[in-house]
Structures are given as C-alpha cells and as structure tokens.
Amino acid sequence: MLVNAKEMLQKAAAGKYAVAAININNLEWTKAVLTTAEEQNSPVILGVTGGAAKYMGSFSTVAAMVKAMDKALNITVPVALHLDHGSYEQCQDCVEAGFTSIMFDGSHYPFEENVTKTKEMIALAHSKGMSIEAEVGAIGGEEDGVVGAGDIADPEECRIIAELGIDFLAAGIGNIHGQYPDNWLGLDFETLEKIFKVTKGLPLVLHGGTGIPEDMIKKAISLGVAKINVNTECQLSFAKATREYIEAGKDQDMKKKGFDPRKLLAPGYEAIKQTVKEKMELFGSVGKA
Ligand code: 13P
C-alpha cells in the first residue's frame, strides 16, 4: 500500500524503532524489498537516487513499476516511494512522477539558501500530500583513499530547518555512505542527543546504514532515529550470491538452463531479501505495519 512516510515515521519515533529505507536499483531489488516487508509485516521505504532513476529510465518509470508491483503482489504493509538525496529539479520530477515522499538535500548550499529552497520544497511536497526530508550537515564518505568525517550538523541549524515544517530530518553525525574505514570515529551521539532535544520529537534519519555496528544502531534509535538508510549492504549481498552461483558454474548448466536470468539472478534476489529481513529485525520494525 503506497503511502507517504510521515505517519509511519511518527509511529516509529514514538515506538522507539526505525523503518528501513532500502535503495532500489532494478526490478529484482524492488520485488525483494516489497515481498520481505509483507512477510515481516513491516512498513518500508523504497529509496530512489537520481542515478538509480536514470538507470531504470526515469522517475516515472520507477513510479509506474513500483505502483504496479505493489498492486500485483497485493502488498498490504505501508510502503513509501521516496526520492533519496534529491536536487531541486529532481524533487519537482518526483512530484510529477507520483512519488509519495521526497528528500531535498540542500546541505551543500550555504545554510540560508538551504533554508529558502527547503521551504519551497516543503510547500510543494505538502500541497501534493507527500512527505519531505531535509538535510543539515553532510554525510561523509571515502573517495580515492581520502577519508572525510562528514560535516557534523549544527543543532541550531537543525532546529531552524525542523521548524520550517519538514516531516523528518537527516543530520550528519559522522555517518558515511558506503563501507566504514578502519579509522572511522563512530557516530557522534552527543550531537544526536542535542539535535533530538531541539527538534522536539521530529523523526531523525540515519544515512549510511551499511556497516554501523549493532550497538550503535540501537543507541541511535533510542536517541530518536526513526529511519535508517541502507544501500551498499544489499549490493554486497547480491554480488556475493551472484558470484558464488557463477563460480560454481551453475550458469553453464545447459540442462537446467542456469543462464536464464530468472535463475541467474535468483540467489542474489534471495540474498537481498535476507539482508532486508536482518535490517528489519535489527531496527525493530517487524510486526509494526
Ligand atoms: P549505505 O550505502 O552506506 O548503506 O548508505 C545508504 C544511504 O544512506 C542512502 O541515502
């Protein structure tokens, strides 16, 4: 059942669990996430980056696929179709395409500009019944061996953005997209606590969910995180299972037609399902639909 993400995240914040926002890349990803959410009776968010939408054709292609699949598979749990790290233009495209939720990531703009543009996007999203996420600070990452700690969010800026009327907030607290390097400093819980206080119960978002130790995930949830984004981990599970299938020579089994894409991609599909199930269990969203 396609819905916006506001209510499911308010319920998660109040119930001290988090909803998994899983990035989708293609049909297999979408089906794996939807069926696992239904089996686990868990709400879920499908995250779509501009890059993934381009790969699949367009935001409209993604929306049409998700809507049709949601219906065809009789998905009854709440599912939000959400733009991940959207630009100003991509937010507008997703409104047109029929997404139910958007993230406007204005974190790279000077703060005043982030405020002005976020305000505009809030009005647009809410006029269409969509939920909206904004970002303060920045999510770090590793590029060519250079480790960026990310930009730790300023709680005062978080308060200002929260008061504009956003539905949930991504704040940089030392989290990083992709795998965490050995010298990672961990999440900045002191800042998270301050942000939670000044944003007065607004559901908080933790990006870079791949590779964060379980105890840190649980602590983050206890401090107000209600949405956790996971992308890389599903890609790694999919790649590993697919590699094992090919290395075992199964794609060359002519009798069983192991080269048929529905067979070739099946282990990877099952691996994504397993990863999503583990995340839902860890985040505490099982049975919360
Ligand atoms: P990971 O790829 O580190 O799981 O991060 C996903 C994410 O934050 C998407 O916005």
CSV table of N, CA and C and ligand atoms in Angstrom, one decimal, residues 21 23 49 84-85 103 133 139 175-180 206-211 227-235, ligand 1:
chain,number,residue,atom,x,y,z
A,21,ALA,N,15.0,2.2,5.1
A,21,ALA,CA,14.8,2.9,3.8
A,21,ALA,C,15.9,2.2,2.9
A,23,ASN,N,17.5,1.3,-0.7
A,23,ASN,CA,17.6,1.9,-2.0
A,23,ASN,C,17.3,0.8,-3.0
A,49,THR,N,17.6,7.0,-5.8
A,49,THR,CA,18.5,8.2,-6.1
A,49,THR,C,18.3,8.6,-7.5
A,84,ASP,N,15.8,9.9,-2.8
A,84,ASP,CA,16.9,9.9,-1.9
A,84,ASP,C,17.9,11.0,-2.4
A,85,HIS,N,18.3,11.9,-1.5
A,85,HIS,CA,19.2,13.0,-1.8
A,85,HIS,C,18.9,13.7,-3.1
A,103,MET,N,13.2,13.7,-0.6
A,103,MET,CA,14.3,14.3,0.3
A,103,MET,C,14.9,15.4,-0.6
A,133,GLU,N,11.8,15.1,3.5
A,133,GLU,CA,13.0,15.0,4.4
A,133,GLU,C,14.0,16.1,3.9
A,139,ILE,N,26.7,14.0,4.9
A,139,ILE,CA,27.1,12.6,5.1
A,139,ILE,C,28.5,12.4,4.5
A,175,ASN,N,28.2,9.9,10.1
A,175,ASN,CA,27.9,8.7,9.3
A,175,ASN,C,28.4,8.9,7.9
A,176,ILE,N,28.6,7.8,7.2
A,176,ILE,CA,29.3,7.8,5.9
A,176,ILE,C,28.6,6.8,5.0
A,177,HIS,N,28.4,7.2,3.7
A,177,HIS,CA,27.9,6.3,2.7
A,177,HIS,C,28.9,5.3,2.3
A,178,GLY,N,28.5,4.1,2.1
A,178,GLY,CA,29.5,3.0,1.7
A,178,GLY,C,30.1,2.4,3.0
A,179,GLN,N,31.1,1.6,2.8
A,179,GLN,CA,31.7,0.9,3.9
A,179,GLN,C,32.5,1.8,4.8
A,180,TYR,N,32.5,1.5,6.1
A,180,TYR,CA,33.2,2.4,7.0
A,180,TYR,C,34.7,2.0,7.1
A,206,LEU,N,19.1,8.3,9.8
A,206,LEU,CA,20.5,8.0,9.8
A,206,LEU,C,20.8,7.4,8.4
A,207,HIS,N,21.6,8.2,7.7
A,207,HIS,CA,22.0,7.7,6.4
A,207,HIS,C,23.3,6.8,6.6
A,208,GLY,N,23.7,6.1,5.5
A,208,GLY,CA,24.9,5.3,5.6
A,208,GLY,C,24.8,4.1,6.6
A,209,GLY,N,23.6,3.4,6.5
A,209,GLY,CA,23.4,2.3,7.4
A,209,GLY,C,24.3,1.1,7.3
A,210,THR,N,24.9,1.0,6.2
A,210,THR,CA,25.8,-0.2,5.9
A,210,THR,C,27.0,-0.1,6.9
A,211,GLY,N,27.2,-1.2,7.6
A,211,GLY,CA,28.4,-1.4,8.4
A,211,GLY,C,28.4,-0.7,9.8
A,227,LYS,N,14.4,6.4,10.9
A,227,LYS,CA,14.6,5.9,9.5
A,227,LYS,C,16.0,5.7,9.3
A,228,ILE,N,16.4,4.5,8.9
A,228,ILE,CA,17.8,4.2,8.6
A,228,ILE,C,17.9,3.7,7.2
A,229,ASN,N,18.8,4.4,6.4
A,229,ASN,CA,19.0,4.1,5.0
A,229,ASN,C,20.1,3.1,4.8
A,230,VAL,N,19.8,2.1,4.0
A,230,VAL,CA,20.7,1.0,3.6
A,230,VAL,C,20.7,0.8,2.1
A,231,ASN,N,21.9,0.9,1.6
A,231,ASN,CA,22.1,0.7,0.1
A,231,ASN,C,23.2,-0.3,-0.1
A,232,THR,N,24.4,0.0,0.2
A,232,THR,CA,25.6,-0.8,-0.1
A,232,THR,C,25.5,-2.2,0.4
A,233,GLU,N,24.9,-2.4,1.5
A,233,GLU,CA,24.9,-3.8,2.1
A,233,GLU,C,24.1,-4.7,1.2
A,234,CYS,N,23.0,-4.3,0.6
A,234,CYS,CA,22.2,-5.1,-0.3
A,234,CYS,C,23.0,-5.4,-1.6
A,235,GLN,N,23.8,-4.4,-2.0
A,235,GLN,CA,24.6,-4.6,-3.2
A,235,GLN,C,25.7,-5.6,-3.0
B,1,13P,P1,24.9,3.0,2.6
B,1,13P,O1,25.2,2.7,1.1
B,1,13P,O2,26.1,3.2,3.3
B,1,13P,O3,24.1,1.9,3.2
B,1,13P,O4,24.1,4.3,2.7
B,1,13P,C1,22.8,4.4,2.1
B,1,13P,C2,22.2,5.7,2.2
B,1,13P,O5,22.4,6.5,3.1
B,1,13P,C3,21.4,6.2,1.1
B,1,13P,O6,20.9,7.5,1.2
